[in-house]
XYZ file of C-alpha atoms in Angstrom:
612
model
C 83.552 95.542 67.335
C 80.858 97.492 69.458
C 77.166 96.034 69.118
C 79.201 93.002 67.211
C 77.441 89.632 68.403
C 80.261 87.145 68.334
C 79.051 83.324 68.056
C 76.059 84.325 67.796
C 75.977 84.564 71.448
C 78.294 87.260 73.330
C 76.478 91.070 72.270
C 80.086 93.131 72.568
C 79.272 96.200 74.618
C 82.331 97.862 75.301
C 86.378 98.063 75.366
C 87.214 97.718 79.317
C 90.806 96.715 78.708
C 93.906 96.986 75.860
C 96.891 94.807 75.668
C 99.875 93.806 73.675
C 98.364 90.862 72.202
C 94.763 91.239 72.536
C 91.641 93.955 73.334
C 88.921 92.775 76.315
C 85.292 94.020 75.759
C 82.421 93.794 77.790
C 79.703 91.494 76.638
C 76.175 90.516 77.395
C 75.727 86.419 77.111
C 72.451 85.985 75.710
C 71.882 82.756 76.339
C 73.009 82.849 80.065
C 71.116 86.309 80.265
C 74.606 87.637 82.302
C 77.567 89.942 81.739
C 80.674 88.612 81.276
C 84.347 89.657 79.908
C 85.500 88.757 76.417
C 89.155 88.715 75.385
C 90.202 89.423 71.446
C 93.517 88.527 69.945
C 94.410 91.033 67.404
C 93.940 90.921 64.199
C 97.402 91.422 63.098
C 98.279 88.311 65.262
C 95.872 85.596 63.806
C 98.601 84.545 61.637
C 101.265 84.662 63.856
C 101.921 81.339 65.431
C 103.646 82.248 68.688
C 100.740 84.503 69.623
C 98.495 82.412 68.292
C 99.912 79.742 70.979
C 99.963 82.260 74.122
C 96.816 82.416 73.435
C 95.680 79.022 73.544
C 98.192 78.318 76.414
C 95.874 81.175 78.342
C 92.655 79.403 77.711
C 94.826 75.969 78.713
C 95.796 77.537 82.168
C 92.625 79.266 82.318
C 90.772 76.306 82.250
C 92.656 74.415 84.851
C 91.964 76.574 87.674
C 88.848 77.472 89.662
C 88.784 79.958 92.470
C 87.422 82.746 94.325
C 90.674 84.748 93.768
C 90.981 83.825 90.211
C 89.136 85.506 87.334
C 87.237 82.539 86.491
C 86.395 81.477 82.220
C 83.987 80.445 80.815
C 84.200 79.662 77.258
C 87.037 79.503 74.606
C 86.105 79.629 70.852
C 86.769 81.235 67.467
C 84.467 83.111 65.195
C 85.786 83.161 61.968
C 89.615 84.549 62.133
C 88.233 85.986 65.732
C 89.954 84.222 68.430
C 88.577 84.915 71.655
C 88.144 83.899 75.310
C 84.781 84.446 77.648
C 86.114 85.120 81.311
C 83.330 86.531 84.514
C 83.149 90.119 84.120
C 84.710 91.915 87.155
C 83.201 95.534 87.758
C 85.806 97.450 89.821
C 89.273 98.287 88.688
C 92.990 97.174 88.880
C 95.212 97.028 91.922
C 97.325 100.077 89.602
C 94.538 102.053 89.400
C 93.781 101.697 92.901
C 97.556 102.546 94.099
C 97.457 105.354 91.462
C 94.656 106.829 92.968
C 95.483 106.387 96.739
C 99.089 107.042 96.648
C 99.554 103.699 98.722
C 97.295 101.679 100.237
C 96.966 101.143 103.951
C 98.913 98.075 105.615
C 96.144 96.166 106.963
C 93.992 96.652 103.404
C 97.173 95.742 101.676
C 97.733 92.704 104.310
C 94.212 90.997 103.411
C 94.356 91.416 99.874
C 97.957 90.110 99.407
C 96.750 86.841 101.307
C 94.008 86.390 98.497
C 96.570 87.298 95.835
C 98.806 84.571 97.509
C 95.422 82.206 97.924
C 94.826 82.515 94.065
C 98.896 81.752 93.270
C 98.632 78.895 95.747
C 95.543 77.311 93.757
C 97.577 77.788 90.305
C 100.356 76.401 91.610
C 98.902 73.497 93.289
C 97.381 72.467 89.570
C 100.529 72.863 87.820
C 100.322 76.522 86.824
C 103.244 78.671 87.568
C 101.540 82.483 86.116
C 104.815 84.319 85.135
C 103.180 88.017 85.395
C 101.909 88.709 88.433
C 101.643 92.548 88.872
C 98.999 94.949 89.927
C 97.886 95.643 86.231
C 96.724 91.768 85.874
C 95.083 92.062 89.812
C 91.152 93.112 89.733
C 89.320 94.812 92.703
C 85.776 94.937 92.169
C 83.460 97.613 94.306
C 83.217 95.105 97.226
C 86.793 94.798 97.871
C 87.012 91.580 96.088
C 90.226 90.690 94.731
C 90.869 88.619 91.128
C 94.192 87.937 89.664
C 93.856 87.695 85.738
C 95.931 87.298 82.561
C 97.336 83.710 82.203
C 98.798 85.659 79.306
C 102.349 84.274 79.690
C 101.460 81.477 82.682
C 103.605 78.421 82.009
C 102.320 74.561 82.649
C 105.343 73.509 85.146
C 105.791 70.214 83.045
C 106.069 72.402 79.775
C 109.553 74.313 78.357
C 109.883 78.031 78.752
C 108.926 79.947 75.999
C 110.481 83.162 75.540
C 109.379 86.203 73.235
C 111.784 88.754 71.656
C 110.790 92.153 72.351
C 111.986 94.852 70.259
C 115.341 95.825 72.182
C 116.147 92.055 71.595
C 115.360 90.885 75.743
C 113.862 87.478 75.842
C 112.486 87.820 79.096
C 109.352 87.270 79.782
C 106.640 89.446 82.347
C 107.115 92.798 83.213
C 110.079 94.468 83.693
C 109.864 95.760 87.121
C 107.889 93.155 88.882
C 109.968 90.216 87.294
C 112.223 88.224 89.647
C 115.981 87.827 88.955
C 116.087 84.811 87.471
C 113.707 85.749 84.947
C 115.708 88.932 83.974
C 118.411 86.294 83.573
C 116.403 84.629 80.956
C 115.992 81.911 82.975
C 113.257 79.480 84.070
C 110.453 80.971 86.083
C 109.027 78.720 88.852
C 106.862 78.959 91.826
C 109.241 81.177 93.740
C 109.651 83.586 90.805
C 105.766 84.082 91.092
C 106.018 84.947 94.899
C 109.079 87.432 94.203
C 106.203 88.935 91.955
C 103.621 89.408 94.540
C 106.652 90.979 97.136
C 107.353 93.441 94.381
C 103.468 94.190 94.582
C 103.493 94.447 98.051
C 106.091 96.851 98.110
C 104.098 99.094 95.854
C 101.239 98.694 97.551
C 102.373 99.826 100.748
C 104.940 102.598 99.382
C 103.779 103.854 96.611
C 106.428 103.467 94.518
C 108.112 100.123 92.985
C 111.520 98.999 94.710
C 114.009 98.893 91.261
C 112.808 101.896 88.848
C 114.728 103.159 85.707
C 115.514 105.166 82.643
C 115.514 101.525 80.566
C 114.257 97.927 80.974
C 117.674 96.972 80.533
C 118.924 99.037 83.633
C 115.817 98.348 85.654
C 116.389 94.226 85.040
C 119.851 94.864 86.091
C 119.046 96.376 89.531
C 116.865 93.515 89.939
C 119.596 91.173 89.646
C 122.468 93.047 91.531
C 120.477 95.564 94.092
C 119.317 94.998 97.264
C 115.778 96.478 98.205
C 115.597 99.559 100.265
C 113.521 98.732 103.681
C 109.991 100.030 102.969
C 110.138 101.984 106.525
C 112.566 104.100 104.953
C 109.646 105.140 102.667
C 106.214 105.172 104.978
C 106.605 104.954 109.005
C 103.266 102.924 109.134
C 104.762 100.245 108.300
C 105.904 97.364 110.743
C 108.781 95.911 110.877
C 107.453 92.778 110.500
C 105.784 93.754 107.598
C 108.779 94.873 106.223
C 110.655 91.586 106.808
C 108.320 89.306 105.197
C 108.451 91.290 102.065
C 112.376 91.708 102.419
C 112.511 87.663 102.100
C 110.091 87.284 99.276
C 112.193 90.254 97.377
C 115.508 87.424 98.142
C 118.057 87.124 95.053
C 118.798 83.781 95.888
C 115.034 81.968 95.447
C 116.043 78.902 97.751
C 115.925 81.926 100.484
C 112.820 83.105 99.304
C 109.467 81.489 100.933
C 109.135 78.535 98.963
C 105.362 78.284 99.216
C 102.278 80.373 98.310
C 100.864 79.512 101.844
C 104.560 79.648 103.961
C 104.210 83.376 102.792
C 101.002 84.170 103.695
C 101.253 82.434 107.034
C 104.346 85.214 108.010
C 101.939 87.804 106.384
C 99.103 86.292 109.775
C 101.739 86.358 111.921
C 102.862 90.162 111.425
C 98.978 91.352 112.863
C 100.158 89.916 116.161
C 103.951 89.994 115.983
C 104.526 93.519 114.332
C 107.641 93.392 115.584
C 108.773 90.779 113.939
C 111.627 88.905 114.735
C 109.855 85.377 113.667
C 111.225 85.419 109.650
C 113.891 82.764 109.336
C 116.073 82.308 106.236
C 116.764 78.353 105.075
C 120.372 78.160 105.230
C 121.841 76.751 101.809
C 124.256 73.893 101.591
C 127.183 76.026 100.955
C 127.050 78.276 104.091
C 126.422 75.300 105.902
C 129.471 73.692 104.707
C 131.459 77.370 105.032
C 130.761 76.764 108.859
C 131.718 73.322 109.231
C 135.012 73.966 107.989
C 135.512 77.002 110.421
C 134.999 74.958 113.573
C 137.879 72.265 111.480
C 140.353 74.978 111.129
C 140.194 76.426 114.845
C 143.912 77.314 115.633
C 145.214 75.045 119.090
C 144.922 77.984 121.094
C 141.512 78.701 120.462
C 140.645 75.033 120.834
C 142.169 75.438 124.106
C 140.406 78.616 124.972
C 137.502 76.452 124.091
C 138.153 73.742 126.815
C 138.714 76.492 129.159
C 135.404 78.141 128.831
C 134.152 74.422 128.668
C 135.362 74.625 132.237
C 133.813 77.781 133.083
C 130.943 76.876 131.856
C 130.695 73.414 133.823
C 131.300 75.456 136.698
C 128.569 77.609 136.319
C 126.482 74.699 135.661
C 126.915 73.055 139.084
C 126.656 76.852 140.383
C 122.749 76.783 139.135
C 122.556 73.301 139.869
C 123.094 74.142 143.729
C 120.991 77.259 143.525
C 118.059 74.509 142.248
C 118.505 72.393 144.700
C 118.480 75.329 147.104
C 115.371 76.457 145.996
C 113.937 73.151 146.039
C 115.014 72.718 149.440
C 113.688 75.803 150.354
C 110.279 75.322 148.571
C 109.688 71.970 150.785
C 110.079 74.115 154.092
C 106.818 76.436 152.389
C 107.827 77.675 149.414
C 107.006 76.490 145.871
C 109.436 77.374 142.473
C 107.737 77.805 139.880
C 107.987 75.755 136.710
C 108.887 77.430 133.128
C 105.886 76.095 131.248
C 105.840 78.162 127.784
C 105.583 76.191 125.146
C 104.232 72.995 126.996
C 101.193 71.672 126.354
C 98.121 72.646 129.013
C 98.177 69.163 130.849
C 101.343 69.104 131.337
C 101.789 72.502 133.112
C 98.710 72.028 135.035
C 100.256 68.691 136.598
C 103.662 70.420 136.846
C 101.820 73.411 138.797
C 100.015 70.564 140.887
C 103.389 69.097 141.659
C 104.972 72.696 143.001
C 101.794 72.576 144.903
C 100.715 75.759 143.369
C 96.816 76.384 142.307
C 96.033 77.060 138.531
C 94.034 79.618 136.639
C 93.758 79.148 132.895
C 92.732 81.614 129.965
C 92.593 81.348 126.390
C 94.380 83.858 123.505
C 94.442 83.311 120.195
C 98.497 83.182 118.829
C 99.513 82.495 115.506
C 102.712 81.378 116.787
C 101.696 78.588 119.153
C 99.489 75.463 118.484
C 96.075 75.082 120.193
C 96.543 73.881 123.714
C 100.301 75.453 124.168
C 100.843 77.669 126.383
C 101.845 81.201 126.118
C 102.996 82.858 128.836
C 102.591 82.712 132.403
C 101.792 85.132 135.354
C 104.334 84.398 137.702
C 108.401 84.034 136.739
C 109.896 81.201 136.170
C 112.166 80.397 139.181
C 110.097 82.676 141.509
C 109.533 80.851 144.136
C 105.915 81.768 145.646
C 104.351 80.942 148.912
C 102.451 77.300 148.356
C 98.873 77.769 147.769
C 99.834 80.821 145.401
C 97.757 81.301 142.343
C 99.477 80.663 138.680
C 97.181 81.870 135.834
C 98.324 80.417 132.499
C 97.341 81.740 129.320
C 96.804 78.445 126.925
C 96.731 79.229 122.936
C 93.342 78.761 121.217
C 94.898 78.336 117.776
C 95.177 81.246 115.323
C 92.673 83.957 114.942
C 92.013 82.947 111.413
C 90.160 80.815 109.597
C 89.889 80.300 105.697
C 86.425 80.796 104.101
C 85.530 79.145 101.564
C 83.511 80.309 98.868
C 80.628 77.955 99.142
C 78.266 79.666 96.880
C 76.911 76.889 94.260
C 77.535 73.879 96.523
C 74.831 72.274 98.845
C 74.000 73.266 103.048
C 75.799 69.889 104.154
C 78.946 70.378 102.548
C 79.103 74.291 103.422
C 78.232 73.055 107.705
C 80.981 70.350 107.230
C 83.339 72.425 106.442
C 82.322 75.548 108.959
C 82.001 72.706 111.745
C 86.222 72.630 111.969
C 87.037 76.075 111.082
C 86.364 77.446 114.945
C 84.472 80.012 113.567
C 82.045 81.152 116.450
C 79.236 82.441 115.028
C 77.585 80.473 111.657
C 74.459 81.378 110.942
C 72.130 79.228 108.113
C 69.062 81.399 106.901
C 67.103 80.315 104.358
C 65.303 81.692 101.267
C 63.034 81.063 98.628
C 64.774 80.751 95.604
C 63.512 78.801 92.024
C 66.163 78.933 90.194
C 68.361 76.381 92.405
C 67.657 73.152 94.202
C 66.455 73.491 97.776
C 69.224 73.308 99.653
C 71.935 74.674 98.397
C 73.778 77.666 99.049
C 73.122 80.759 97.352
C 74.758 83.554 98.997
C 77.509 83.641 102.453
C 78.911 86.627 104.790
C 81.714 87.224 104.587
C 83.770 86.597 101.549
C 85.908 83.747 100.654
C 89.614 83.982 102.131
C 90.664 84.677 105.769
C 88.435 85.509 108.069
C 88.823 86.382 112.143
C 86.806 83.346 113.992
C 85.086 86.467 115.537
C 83.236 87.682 112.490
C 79.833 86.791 112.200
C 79.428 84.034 109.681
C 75.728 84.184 107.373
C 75.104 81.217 104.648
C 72.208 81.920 102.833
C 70.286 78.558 101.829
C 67.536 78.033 98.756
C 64.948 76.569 101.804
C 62.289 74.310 100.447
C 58.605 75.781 100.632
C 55.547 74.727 102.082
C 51.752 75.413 102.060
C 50.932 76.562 105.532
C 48.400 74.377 106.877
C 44.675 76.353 108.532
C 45.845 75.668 112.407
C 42.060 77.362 113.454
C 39.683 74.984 115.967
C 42.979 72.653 116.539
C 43.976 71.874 119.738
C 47.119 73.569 120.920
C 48.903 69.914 120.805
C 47.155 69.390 117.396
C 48.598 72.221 116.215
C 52.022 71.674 117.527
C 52.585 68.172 116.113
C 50.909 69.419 112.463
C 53.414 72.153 112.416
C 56.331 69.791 113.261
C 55.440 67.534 110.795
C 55.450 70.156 107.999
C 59.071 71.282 109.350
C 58.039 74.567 110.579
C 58.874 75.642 114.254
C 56.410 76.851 116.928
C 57.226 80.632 117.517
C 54.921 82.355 120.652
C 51.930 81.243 121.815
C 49.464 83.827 123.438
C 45.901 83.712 124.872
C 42.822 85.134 123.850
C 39.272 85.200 124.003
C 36.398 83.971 121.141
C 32.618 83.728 122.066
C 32.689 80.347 120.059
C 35.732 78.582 120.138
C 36.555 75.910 123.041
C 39.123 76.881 125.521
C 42.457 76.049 124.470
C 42.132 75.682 120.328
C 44.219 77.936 118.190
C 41.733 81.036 117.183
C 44.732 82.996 115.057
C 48.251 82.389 113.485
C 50.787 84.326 112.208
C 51.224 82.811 108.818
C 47.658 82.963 106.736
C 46.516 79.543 105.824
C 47.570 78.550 102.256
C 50.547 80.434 102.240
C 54.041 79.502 100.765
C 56.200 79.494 104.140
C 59.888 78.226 103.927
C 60.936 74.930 106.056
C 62.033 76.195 109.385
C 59.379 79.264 109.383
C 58.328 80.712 112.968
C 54.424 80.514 113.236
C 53.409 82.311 116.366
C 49.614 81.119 117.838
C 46.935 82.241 119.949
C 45.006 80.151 121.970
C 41.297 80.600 123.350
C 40.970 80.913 127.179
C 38.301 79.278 129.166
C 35.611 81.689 129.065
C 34.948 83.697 132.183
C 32.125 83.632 134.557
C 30.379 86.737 134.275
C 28.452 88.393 137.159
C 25.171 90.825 135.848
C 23.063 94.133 138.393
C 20.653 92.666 140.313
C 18.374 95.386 139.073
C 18.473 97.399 135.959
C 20.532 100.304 135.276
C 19.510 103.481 133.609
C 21.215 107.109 133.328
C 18.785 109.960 131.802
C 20.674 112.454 129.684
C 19.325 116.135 129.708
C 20.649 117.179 126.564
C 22.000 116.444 123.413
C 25.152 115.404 122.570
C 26.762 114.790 126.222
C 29.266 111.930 126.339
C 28.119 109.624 128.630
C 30.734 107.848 130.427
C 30.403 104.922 133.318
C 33.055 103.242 135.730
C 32.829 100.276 137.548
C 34.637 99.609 140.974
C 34.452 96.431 141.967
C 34.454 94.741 145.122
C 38.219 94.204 145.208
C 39.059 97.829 144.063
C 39.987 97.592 140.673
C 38.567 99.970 138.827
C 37.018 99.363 135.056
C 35.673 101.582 132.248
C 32.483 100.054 131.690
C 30.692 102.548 129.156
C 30.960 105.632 127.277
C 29.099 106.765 124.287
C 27.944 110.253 123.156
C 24.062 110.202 123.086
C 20.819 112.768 122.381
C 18.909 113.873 124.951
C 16.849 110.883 126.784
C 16.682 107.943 129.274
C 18.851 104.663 128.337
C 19.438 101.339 129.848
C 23.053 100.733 130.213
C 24.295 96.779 130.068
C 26.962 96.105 132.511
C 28.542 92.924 133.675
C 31.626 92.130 135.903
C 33.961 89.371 136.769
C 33.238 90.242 140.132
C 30.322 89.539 142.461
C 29.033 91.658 145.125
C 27.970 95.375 145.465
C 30.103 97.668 143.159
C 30.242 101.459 143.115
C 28.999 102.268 140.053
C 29.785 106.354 139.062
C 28.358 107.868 135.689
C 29.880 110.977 133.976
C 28.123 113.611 131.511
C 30.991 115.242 129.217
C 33.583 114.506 132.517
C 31.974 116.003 135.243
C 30.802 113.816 137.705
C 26.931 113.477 138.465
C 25.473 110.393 139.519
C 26.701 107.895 142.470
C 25.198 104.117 143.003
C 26.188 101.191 145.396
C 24.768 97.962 142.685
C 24.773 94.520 143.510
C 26.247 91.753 141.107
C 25.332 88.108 141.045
């Protein structure tokens, strides 16, 4: 197949890639003048109908789905008996190679790049496409840290049957055996949730090292999938948070309606473990059946208990009009000077600040980022509540600014308007658009961005690089400084500094220099820095000629000037032959100037001079 040109078109370079049903080379696209991926079925499956169709289903799925995280395609076709499919050539290497090589990878790597993976199932999902193999073999990493998930091999359209394949032990389960989910060992039908048991599995491995169900057989390592529970991946690598490990715990569920049930619900616990690594903030749904377990528990109390029950109901009114006394002791005491202070977590920033304003207690507010409370909620508070504070004490409330992350998108292809839309409600706090000249797109749209598509801090830096349309800089030379101004305005350029300087011949105040050369191609937006004549000095001349006589040849001649005021000027120097010379000198100063003349820095002549 090497140096084989298939349609005509794709010049096969290399193998990068071997599966069951089909080889992926490395081509060069001729006609698009790029690299891309190309992916062969077998020969020996041409004929065979069921491969024949997972393929085809690939290019279906394929084709249905478009995003950063996704090895993208580009062209589906046959060549003869050659089946084949064009995808974008990823230069890097697989998540497996990467964990091979590493032993594990560290959490906060293995955080970001599970939120793409999840980002990239999310998208499939959302257009129908549940995938069916996710696993770090079928996840690409190129040299930038980019991350791809590939091989709609076995994806399934969610309105379509399950298709099953016999292997040759006789399983008709489809992925791979120790990063399936449960109810695919079963032989059952994969959906969303089976995909996100996938990507927990991965997780796992990522962060261990080592796969949570492993085994002498498929068969034995499908059965601890359906009847073992995970061991906690602290056990295995102390680096790991809790919280961590809980979010992967519930995606690794038996029971999928436990499971996150969502692409996104996942990846928003995966946020929340940067700032919670505690944890403590995974909740289980509770199914129908334990639900109904407890209501017939509180049926079947014996009498006794019931009564018990009535008893503490007592108790407990008891202790209610206990802290209802206490309140009202506090508030008494807080009118004769003393102020309680409100519990205001979780309330929205107006309303504590007019419940501090009520206790008569002064308000300072600053802002956090949480990814547990909405913008405008507040998180904690400096003082206790139920401490009750001298009035005119200071309360300092720190008031959520939303979550710390934002999703990028990949903007690249698209136009400058649509790419500032969509920054202008992301809260990210520094967006920068440069331009660039660039003839192979339309002016204005975007080329290139910093950083990546997927989640990004609101702190980063944010760069989208814009094809910027062109323009012949216009000669600014002999124009008035206003001329110049409105002429550079009016070719969308921007006025940069201006500076002043002096020209024998041009009026005062015209441009005399710029910083772009007339005639040249400068992009919309351009800085052109000027300089602007002065008014030309008076000038003030010796009353009387001035000559200095040089005895030999060769001397450096050197004169100074100090004025009238006491400034001091270098006024001439000049290595000359041996003879008398009239020396020109002028100042901006009138009035009698000591005028002092050097031969080769030693001092010999001394001269009061009048100007005028």
């Amino acid at each position: 197949m090497i140096g084989r040109v298939i349609s005509g078109r794709y010049v096969v370079e290399a193998v990068v890639g071997t599966g069951g049903m089909a080889v992926v080379y490395r081509a060069y696209d001729k006609i698009k003048k790029q690299t891309v991926a190309i992916k062969v079925l077998r020969p020996e499956y041409e004929s065979d109908e069921e491969f024949v169709r997972r393929f085809s289903r690939e290019a279906e799925a394929a084709s249905k789905v478009s995003h950063e995280n996704i090895v993208n395609m580009f062209d589906v076709g046959q060549d003869g008996d050659l089946r084949y499919i064009v995808m974008e050539y990823v230069d890097g290497q697989t998540l497996k190679e990467m964990i091979r090589e590493n032993g594990r990878i560290n959490p906060d790597q293995a955080l970001r790049m599970t939120i793409r993976i999840l980002a990239a199932v999310d998208h499939a999902h959302r257009n129908g496409i549940v995938h069916r193999d996710i696993k770090p073999q079928n996840i690409l990493v190129d040299h930038q840290g980019r991350v791809k998930v590939a091989d709609f091999g076995i994806a399934r359209l969610k309105a379509s049957q399950t298709t099953q394949i016999d292997s040759e032990n006789g399983a008709s389960a489809l992925g791979s055996v120790h990063y399936f989910s449960p109810e695919q060992a079963r032989g059952e039908v994969a959906d969303e949730k089976s995909d996100l048991y996938s990507v927990g599995v991965c997780m796992y491995e990522m962060l261990t090292g080592q796969v949570p169900f492993d085994g002498e057989t498929s068969v034995s390592v499908a059965l601890k999938h359906v009847q073992e529970e995970p061991k906690s991946m602290r056990l295995f690598q102390n680096g790991i948070s809790k919280a961590l490990d809980e979010v992967v715990m519930r995606a690794l569920c038996k029971d999928k309606t436990r499971r996150y049930q969502t692409a996104a619900e996942m990846a928003a616990d995966l946020r929340k473990t940067i700032t919670h690594p505690r944890g403590g903030f995974v909740k289980y749904p509770q199914d129908e059946e334990i639900q109904e377990r407890q209501r017939e528990t509180k049926k079947k109390k014996h009498p006794r208990e019931r009564r018990r029950g009535r008893r503490v109901g007592t108790v407990l009114a008891a202790v209610a009009s206990a802290i209802a006394l206490a309140v009202g002791g506090w508030y008494l005491f807080g009118v004769y000077g003393r102020a309680v202070v409100p519990y205001m977590v979780g309330q929205r920033q107006s309303d504590a600040l007019e419940a501090l304003d009520q206790a008569g207690l002064p308000a300072a507010v600053e802002t956090a980022y949480s990814e547990e409370y909405d913008a405008g909620v507040v998180i904690s508070q400096s003082q206790t509540a139920g401490a009750r504070l001298r009035a005119g004490t200071s309360v300092t409330l720190v008031v959520s600014a939303g979550s710390q992350w934002f999703y990028m998108g990949n903007y690249v292809g698209g136009t400058e308007e649509e790419a500032q839309a969509a920054l202008a409600g992301s809260g990210a706090k520094d967006v920068t658009f440069q331009y660039i000249q660039n003839s192979q797109v339309e002016v204005g749209t975007v080329v290139g961005q910093t950083p990546e598509a997927g989640y990004q801090s609101k702190e980063n830096p944010v760069v989208i690089t814009v094809s910027g349309q062109s323009v012949a800089m216009p000669s600014l030379t002999g124009l008035t400084l206003d001329g110049a101004v409105a002429l550079i305005t009016a070719e969308g350029l921007r006025i940069g500094s201006i500076t002043e300087g002096y020209s024998a011949d041009a009026p005062a105040n015209t441009v005399i220099a710029q910083s772009v050369a007339p005639g040249a191609q400068a992009l919309k937006g351009t800085t052109v820095d000027l300089t602007v004549s002065q008014a030309p000095e008076t000038m003030f001349y010796p009353s009387s000629r001035f000559t200095v006589v040089v005895p030999l040849d060769g001397l450096e001649v050197e004169v100074k000037l100090i004025a009238p005021s006491g400034g001091e000027t270098e006024a001439y120097e000049e290595t000359l032959p041996a003879g008398t010379y009239l020396i020109e000198l002028s100042s901006a100063e009138p009035g009698v100037h000591t005028v002092c003349v050097y031969l080769d820095g030693v001092p010999v002549d001394t001269a009061e001079v009048a100007f005028e």
